[in-house]
Coordinates of C-alpha atoms and ligand atoms in Angstrom, one line a residue:
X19 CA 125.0 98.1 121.5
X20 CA 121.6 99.4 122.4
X21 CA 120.5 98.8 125.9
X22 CA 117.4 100.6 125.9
X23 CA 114.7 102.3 123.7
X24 CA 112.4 104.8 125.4
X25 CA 109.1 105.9 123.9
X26 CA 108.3 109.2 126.0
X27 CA 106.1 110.0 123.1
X28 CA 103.5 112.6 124.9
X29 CA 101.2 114.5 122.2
X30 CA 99.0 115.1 125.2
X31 CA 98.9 114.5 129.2
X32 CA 101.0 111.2 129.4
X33 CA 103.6 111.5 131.7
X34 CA 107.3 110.1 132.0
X35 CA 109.0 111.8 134.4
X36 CA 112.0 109.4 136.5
X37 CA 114.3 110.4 138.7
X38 CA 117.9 110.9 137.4
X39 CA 120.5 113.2 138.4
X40 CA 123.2 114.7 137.1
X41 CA 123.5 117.8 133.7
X42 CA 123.7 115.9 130.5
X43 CA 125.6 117.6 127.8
X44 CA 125.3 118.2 124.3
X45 CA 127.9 116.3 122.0
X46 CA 127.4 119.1 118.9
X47 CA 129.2 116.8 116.5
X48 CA 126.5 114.3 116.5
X49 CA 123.5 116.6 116.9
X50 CA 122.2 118.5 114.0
X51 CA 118.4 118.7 112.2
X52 CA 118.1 118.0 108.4
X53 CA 115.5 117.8 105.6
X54 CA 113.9 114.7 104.9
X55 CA 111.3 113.4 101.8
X56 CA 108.4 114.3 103.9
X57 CA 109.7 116.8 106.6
X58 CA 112.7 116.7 109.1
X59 CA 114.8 114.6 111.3
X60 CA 116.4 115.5 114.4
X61 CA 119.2 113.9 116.5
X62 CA 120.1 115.4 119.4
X63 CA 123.4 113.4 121.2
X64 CA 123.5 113.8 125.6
X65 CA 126.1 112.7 127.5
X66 CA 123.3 110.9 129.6
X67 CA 119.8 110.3 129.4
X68 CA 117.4 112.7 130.8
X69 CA 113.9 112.9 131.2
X70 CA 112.1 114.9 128.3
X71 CA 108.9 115.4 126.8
X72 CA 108.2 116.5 123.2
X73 CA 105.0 118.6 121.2
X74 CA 103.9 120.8 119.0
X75 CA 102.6 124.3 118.9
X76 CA 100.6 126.0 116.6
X77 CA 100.1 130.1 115.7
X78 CA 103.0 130.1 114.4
X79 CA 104.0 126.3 114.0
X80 CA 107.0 125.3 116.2
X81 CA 108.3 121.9 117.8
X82 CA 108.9 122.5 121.6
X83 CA 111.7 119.7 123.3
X84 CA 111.4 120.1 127.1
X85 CA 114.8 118.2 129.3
X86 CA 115.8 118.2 132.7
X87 CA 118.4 119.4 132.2
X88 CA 120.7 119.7 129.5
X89 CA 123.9 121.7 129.7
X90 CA 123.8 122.9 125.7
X91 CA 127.6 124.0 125.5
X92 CA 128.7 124.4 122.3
X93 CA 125.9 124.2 120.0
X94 CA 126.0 126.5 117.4
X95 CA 122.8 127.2 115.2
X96 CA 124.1 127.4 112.1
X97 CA 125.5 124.1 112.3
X98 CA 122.7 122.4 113.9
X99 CA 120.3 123.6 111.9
X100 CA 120.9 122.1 108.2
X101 CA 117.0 121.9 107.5
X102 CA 115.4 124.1 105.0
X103 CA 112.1 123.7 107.0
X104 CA 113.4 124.6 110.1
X105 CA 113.5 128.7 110.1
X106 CA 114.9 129.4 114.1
X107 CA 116.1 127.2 116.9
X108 CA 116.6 128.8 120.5
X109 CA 117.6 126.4 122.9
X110 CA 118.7 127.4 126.7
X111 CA 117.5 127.5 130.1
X112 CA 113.8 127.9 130.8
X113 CA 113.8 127.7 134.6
X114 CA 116.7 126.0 137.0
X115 CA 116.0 122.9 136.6
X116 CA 114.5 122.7 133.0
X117 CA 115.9 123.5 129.7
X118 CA 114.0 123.8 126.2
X119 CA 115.0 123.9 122.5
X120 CA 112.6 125.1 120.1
X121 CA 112.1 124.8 116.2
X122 CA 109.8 127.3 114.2
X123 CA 108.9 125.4 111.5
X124 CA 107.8 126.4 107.9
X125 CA 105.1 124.5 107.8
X126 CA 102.3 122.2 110.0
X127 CA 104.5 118.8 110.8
X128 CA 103.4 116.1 113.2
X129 CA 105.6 114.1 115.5
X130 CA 106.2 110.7 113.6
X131 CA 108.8 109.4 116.0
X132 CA 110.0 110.2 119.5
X133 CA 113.3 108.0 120.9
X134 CA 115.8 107.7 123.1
X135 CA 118.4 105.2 122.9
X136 CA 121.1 104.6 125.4
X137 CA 124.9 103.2 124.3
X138 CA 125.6 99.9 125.9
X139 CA 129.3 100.9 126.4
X140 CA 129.3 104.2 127.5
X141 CA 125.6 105.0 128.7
X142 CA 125.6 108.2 126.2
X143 CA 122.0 108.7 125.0
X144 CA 120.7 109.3 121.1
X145 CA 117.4 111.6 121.4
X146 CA 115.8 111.0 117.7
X147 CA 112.8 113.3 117.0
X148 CA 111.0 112.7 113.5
X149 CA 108.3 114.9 111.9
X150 CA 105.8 114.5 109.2
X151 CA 104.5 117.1 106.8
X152 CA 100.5 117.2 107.5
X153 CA 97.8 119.7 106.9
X154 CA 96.9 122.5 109.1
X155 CA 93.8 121.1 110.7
X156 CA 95.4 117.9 111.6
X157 CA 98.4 119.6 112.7
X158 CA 95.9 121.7 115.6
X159 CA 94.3 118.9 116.7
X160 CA 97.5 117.2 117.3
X161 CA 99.6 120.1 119.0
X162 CA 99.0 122.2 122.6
X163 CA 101.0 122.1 125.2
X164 CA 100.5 119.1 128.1
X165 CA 99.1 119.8 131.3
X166 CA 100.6 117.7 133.3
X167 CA 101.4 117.8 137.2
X168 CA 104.4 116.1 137.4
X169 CA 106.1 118.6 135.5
X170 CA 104.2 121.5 137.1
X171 CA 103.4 124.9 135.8
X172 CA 106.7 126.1 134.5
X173 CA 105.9 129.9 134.2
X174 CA 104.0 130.5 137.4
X175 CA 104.5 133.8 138.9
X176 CA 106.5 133.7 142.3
X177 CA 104.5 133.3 144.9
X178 CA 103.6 136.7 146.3
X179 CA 105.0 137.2 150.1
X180 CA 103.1 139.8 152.0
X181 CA 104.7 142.8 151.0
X182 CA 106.8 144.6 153.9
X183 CA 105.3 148.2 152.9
X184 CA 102.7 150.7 153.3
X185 CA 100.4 151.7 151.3
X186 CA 101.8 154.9 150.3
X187 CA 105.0 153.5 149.5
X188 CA 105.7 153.9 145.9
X189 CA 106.0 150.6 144.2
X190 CA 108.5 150.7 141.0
X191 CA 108.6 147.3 138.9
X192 CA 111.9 146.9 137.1
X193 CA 111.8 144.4 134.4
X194 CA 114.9 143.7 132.7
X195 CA 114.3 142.1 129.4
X196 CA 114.0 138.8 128.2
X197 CA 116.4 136.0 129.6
X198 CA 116.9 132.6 129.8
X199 CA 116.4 130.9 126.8
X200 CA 115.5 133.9 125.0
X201 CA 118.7 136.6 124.8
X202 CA 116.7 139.4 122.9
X203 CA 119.4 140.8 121.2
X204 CA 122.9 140.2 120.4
X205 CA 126.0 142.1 118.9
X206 CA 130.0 141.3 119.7
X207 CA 129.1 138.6 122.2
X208 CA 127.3 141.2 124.3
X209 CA 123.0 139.8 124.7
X210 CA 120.7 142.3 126.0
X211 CA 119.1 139.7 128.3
X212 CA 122.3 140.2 130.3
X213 CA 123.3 143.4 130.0
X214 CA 119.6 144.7 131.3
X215 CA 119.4 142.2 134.1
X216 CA 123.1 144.1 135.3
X217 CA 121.6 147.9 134.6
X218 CA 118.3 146.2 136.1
X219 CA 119.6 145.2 139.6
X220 CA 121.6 148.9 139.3
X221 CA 118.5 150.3 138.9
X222 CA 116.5 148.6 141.8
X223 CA 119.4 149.9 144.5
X224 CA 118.9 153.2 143.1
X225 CA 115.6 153.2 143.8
X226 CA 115.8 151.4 147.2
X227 CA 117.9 153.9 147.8
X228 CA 115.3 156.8 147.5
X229 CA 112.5 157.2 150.7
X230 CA 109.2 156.1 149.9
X231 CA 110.1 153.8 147.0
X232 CA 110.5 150.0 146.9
X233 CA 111.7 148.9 144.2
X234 CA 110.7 145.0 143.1
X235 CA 112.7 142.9 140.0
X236 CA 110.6 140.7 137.8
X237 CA 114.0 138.4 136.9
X238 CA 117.1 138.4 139.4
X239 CA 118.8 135.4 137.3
X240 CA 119.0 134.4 133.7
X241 CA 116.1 132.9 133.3
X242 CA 113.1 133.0 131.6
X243 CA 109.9 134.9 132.2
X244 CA 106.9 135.1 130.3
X245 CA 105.6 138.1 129.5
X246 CA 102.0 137.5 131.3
X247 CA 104.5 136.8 134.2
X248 CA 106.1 140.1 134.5
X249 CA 103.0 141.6 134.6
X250 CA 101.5 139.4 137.4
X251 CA 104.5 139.9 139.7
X252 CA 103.5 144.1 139.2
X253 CA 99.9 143.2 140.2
X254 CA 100.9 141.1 142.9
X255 CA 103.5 143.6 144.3
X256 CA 100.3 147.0 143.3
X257 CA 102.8 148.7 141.3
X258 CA 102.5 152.1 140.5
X259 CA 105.2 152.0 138.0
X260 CA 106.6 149.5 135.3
X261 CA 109.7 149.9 133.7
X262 CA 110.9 147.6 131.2
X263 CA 114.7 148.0 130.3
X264 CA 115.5 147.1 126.9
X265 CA 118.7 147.5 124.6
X266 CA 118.7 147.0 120.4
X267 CA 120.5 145.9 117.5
X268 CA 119.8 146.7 113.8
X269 CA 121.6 145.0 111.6
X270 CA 122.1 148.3 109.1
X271 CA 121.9 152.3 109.8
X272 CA 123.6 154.2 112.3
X273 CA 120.8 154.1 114.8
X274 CA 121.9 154.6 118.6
X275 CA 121.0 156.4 121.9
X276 CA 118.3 155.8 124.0
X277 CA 114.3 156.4 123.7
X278 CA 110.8 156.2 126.2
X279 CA 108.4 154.5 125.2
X280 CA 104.7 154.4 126.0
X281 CA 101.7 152.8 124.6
X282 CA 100.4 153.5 121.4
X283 CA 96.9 152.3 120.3
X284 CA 96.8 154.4 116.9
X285 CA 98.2 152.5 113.8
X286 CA 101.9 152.0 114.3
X287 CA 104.6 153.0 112.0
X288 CA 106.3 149.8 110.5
X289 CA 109.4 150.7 112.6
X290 CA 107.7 150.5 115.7
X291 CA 106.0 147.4 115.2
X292 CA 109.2 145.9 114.4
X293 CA 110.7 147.2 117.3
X294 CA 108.1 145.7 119.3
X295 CA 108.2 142.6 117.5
X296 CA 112.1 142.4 118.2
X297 CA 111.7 142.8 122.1
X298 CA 108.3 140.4 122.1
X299 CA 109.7 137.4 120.3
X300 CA 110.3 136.0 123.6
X301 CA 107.1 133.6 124.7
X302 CA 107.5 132.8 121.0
X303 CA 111.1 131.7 121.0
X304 CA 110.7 130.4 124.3
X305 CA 107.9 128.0 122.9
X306 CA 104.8 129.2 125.1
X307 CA 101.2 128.2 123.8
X308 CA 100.5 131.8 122.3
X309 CA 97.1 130.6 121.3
X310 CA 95.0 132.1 123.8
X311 CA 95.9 134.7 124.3
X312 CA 93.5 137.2 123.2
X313 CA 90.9 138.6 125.3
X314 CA 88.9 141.2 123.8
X315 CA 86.3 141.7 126.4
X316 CA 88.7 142.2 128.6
X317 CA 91.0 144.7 126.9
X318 CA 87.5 147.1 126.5
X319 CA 87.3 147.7 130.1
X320 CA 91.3 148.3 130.6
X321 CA 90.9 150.8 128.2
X322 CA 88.7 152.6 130.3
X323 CA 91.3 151.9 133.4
X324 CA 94.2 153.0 130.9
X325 CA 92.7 156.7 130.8
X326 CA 94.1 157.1 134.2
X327 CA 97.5 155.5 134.0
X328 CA 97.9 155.7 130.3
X329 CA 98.8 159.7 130.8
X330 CA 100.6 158.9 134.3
X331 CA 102.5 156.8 132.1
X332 CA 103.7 159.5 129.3
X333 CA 104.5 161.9 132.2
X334 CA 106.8 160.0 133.7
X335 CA 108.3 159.1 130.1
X336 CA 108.9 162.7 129.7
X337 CA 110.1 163.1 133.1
X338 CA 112.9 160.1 132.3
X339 CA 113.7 162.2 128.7
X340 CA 114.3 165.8 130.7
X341 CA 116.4 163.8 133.8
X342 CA 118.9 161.9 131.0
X343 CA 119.1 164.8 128.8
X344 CA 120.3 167.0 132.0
X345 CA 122.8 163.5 132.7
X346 CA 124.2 164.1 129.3
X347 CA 123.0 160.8 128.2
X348 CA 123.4 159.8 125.0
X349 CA 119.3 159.8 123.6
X350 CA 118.0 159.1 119.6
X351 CA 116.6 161.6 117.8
X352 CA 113.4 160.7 118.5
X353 CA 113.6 160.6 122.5
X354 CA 109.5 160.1 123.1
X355 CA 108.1 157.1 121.3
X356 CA 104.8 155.4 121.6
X357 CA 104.9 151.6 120.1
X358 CA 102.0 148.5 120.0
X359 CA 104.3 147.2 123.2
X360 CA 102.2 143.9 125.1
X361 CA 104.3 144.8 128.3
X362 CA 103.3 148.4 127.9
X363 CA 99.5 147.1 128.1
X364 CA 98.4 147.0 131.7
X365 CA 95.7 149.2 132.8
X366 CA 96.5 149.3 136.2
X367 CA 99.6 150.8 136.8
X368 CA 101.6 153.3 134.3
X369 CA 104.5 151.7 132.3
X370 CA 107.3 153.0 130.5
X371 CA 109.7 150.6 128.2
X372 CA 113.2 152.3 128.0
X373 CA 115.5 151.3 125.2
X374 CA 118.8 152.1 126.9
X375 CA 120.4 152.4 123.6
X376 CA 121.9 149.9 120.3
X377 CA 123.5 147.4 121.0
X378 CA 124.8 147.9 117.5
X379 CA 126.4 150.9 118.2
X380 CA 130.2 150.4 119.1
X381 CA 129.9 153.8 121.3
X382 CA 126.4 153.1 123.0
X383 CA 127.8 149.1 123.8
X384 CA 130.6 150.8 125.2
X385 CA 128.6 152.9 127.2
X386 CA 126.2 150.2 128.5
X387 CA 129.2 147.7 129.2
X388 CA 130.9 149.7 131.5
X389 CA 129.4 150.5 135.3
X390 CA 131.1 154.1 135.4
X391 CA 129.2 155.0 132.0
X392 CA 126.0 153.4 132.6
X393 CA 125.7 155.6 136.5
X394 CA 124.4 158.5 134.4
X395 CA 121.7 156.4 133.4
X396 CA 120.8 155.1 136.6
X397 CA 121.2 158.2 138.4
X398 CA 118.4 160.0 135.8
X399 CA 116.2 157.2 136.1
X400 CA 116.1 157.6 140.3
X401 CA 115.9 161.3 139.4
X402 CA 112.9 160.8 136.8
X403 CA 111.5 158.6 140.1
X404 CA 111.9 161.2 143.0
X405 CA 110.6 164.2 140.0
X406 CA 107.1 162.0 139.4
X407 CA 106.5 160.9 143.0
X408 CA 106.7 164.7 143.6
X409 CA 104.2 165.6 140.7
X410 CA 101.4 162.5 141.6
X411 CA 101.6 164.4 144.7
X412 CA 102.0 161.2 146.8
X413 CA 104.9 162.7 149.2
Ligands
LIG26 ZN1 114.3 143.7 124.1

């Protein structure tokens, strides 16, 4: 017996938020997405209502579903996903508090239908979620993501507390990758989301551990943070250094070892860009309004910034290279890269992204798993530290 139907239908600003406690779960047997005549149905079964909100994005086209909170258990993607028109779900933790699951869709689809209904008998909820094949210009005017205060800005940057060094105390950013909701990659049950956030917090002490360096973490949790994010926490903090830990996984070849990155603004090899495209799916996956992004007056005068730190930058890469090379650390043939890498992009500090290894690789997962192998690592990456603190002459 149905006891209630709830419209929370919000294409725009209209807000339903109530006050419920409690984690509902995901029943996977009853949840799935399919095809329908004119675009796709979803179902989503919860162990209790929640409050949720629902819209589209566009560039590319995705449906975004927004709960607090939703312990997703068991759901498998293959199995929830049955719809042709539905190319990736993610689904996971966006914050404490919130959780998301996001469809890429094939095509521009508007929300038909947006329901909840609640048993009678057991007070298990039914979240049904119905889109409708449309054209691309109505799709834009219909999709954006709500403003809305009652659900607050979900990827502001920490609030900055005044930092508890001087000036020429060497400020080192560690950003383990992605997180949250978005895992970056995966191989035997190992995601690099987690395994950087363990070499991350590794690599922090290290540094803490060296005089004249503080070392600040852009994620300390599985969660999610935006790449606009992680940069705004260096600002905040005046880094001098970003470095962005990141494993892979190819799916063929026997790629493996690690490599430095750097910027690259010449044309990038198709490798690289899908490289970067690998560990930059992220604010995509994680549904973020990617939309507006682009700033071109800007990104004119940080290139005159980035002849500073852009070279900074490459030193230190090299620096990393010579210190895990004299650790006997596994490296890929091509030790120095440059890719078209966003988080490599800010003007005003120099940034490195290190690819610790592949994931793919039975030897190089081993390595990463295990805290006796990975110390190597950590060490040269202190030592890379201490080697360009000495060269910038700061000490
Ligand atoms: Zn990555």
């Amino acid at each position: 017996m149905i006891r209630a139907v709830l419209f929370w239908l919000l294409m725009s600003s209209a807000a339903v938020a109530q006050s419920f406690t409690g984690l509902a779960r995901v029943d996977p047997t009853e949840s799935r997405v399919v095809d329908t005549a004119g675009g796709i149905d979803l179902t989503l079964a919860l162990s209790q209502i929640v409050p949720y909100r629902v819209f589209t994005l566009e560039a590319p086209e995705r449906l975004v579903l927004d709960f607090r909170e939703v312990n997703w258990g068991d759901l498998d993607t293959l199995d929830f996903d049955q719809a042709k028109h539905v190319t990736n779900v993610s689904f996971g933790q966006l914050r404490p508090g919130w959780s998301r699951m996001v469809l890429e869709l094939s095509e521009p689809m508007f929300l038909n239908l947006a329901s909840a209904t609640v048993e009678d008998t057991d007070a298990t909820a039914v979240v049904e979620i119905s889109l409708q094949r449309t054209d691309a210009e109505t799709f834009a005017g219909l999709s954006g993501a709500p403003v809305d205060p009652q659900w607050g800005d979900l990827f502001a940057a920490p609030t900055l507390q005044a930092p508890n060094y001087d000036d020429d105390t060497l400020v080192v950013v560690v950003d383990p990758g992605h997180g949250g909701i978005d895992p970056g990659a995966e191989h035997g049950g190992v995601t690099e989301a987690d395994l950087m956030l363990t070499l991350g917090i590794e690599v922090a002490e290290a540094l803490n551990r060296l005089d004249g360096v503080e070392a600040i973490l852009t994620r300390v949790s599985d969660v999610f943070v935006p790449l606009n994010t992680r940069m705004t926490i260096a600002r905040q903090n005046n880094a001098d250094l970003l470095i962005s830990l990141h494993a892979d996984a190819l799916e063929a070849g026997q790629a493996r070892g690690g490599s430095v990155y750097t910027l690259s603004d010449k044309a990038a090899s198709v490798a690289a860009r899908r490289m970067a495209e690998r560990h930059q799916r992220g604010d995509l996956i994680a549904g973020l309004d990617l939309t507006e992004q682009d700033d071109r007056v800007a990104s004119v005068l940080m290139d005159l910034a980035r002849a500073k730190t852009g070279p900074e930058g490459v030193r230190f890469a090299e620096v990393l290279v010579a210190n895990l090379m004299e650790n006997d650390v596994r490296l890929h043939r091509n030790s120095l890269r440059q890719g078209p890498l966003a988080v490599l992009n800010a003007a005003d500090f120099a940034s490195v992204l290190f690819e610790v290894g592949y994931l793919s690789n039975d030897r190089d997962r081993s390595i990463l798993l295990n805290e006796d192998t990975r110390k190597p690592i950590v060490d040269a990456l202190a030592q890379a530290v201490s080697d360009w603190l000495a060269m910038r002459g700061l000490r």
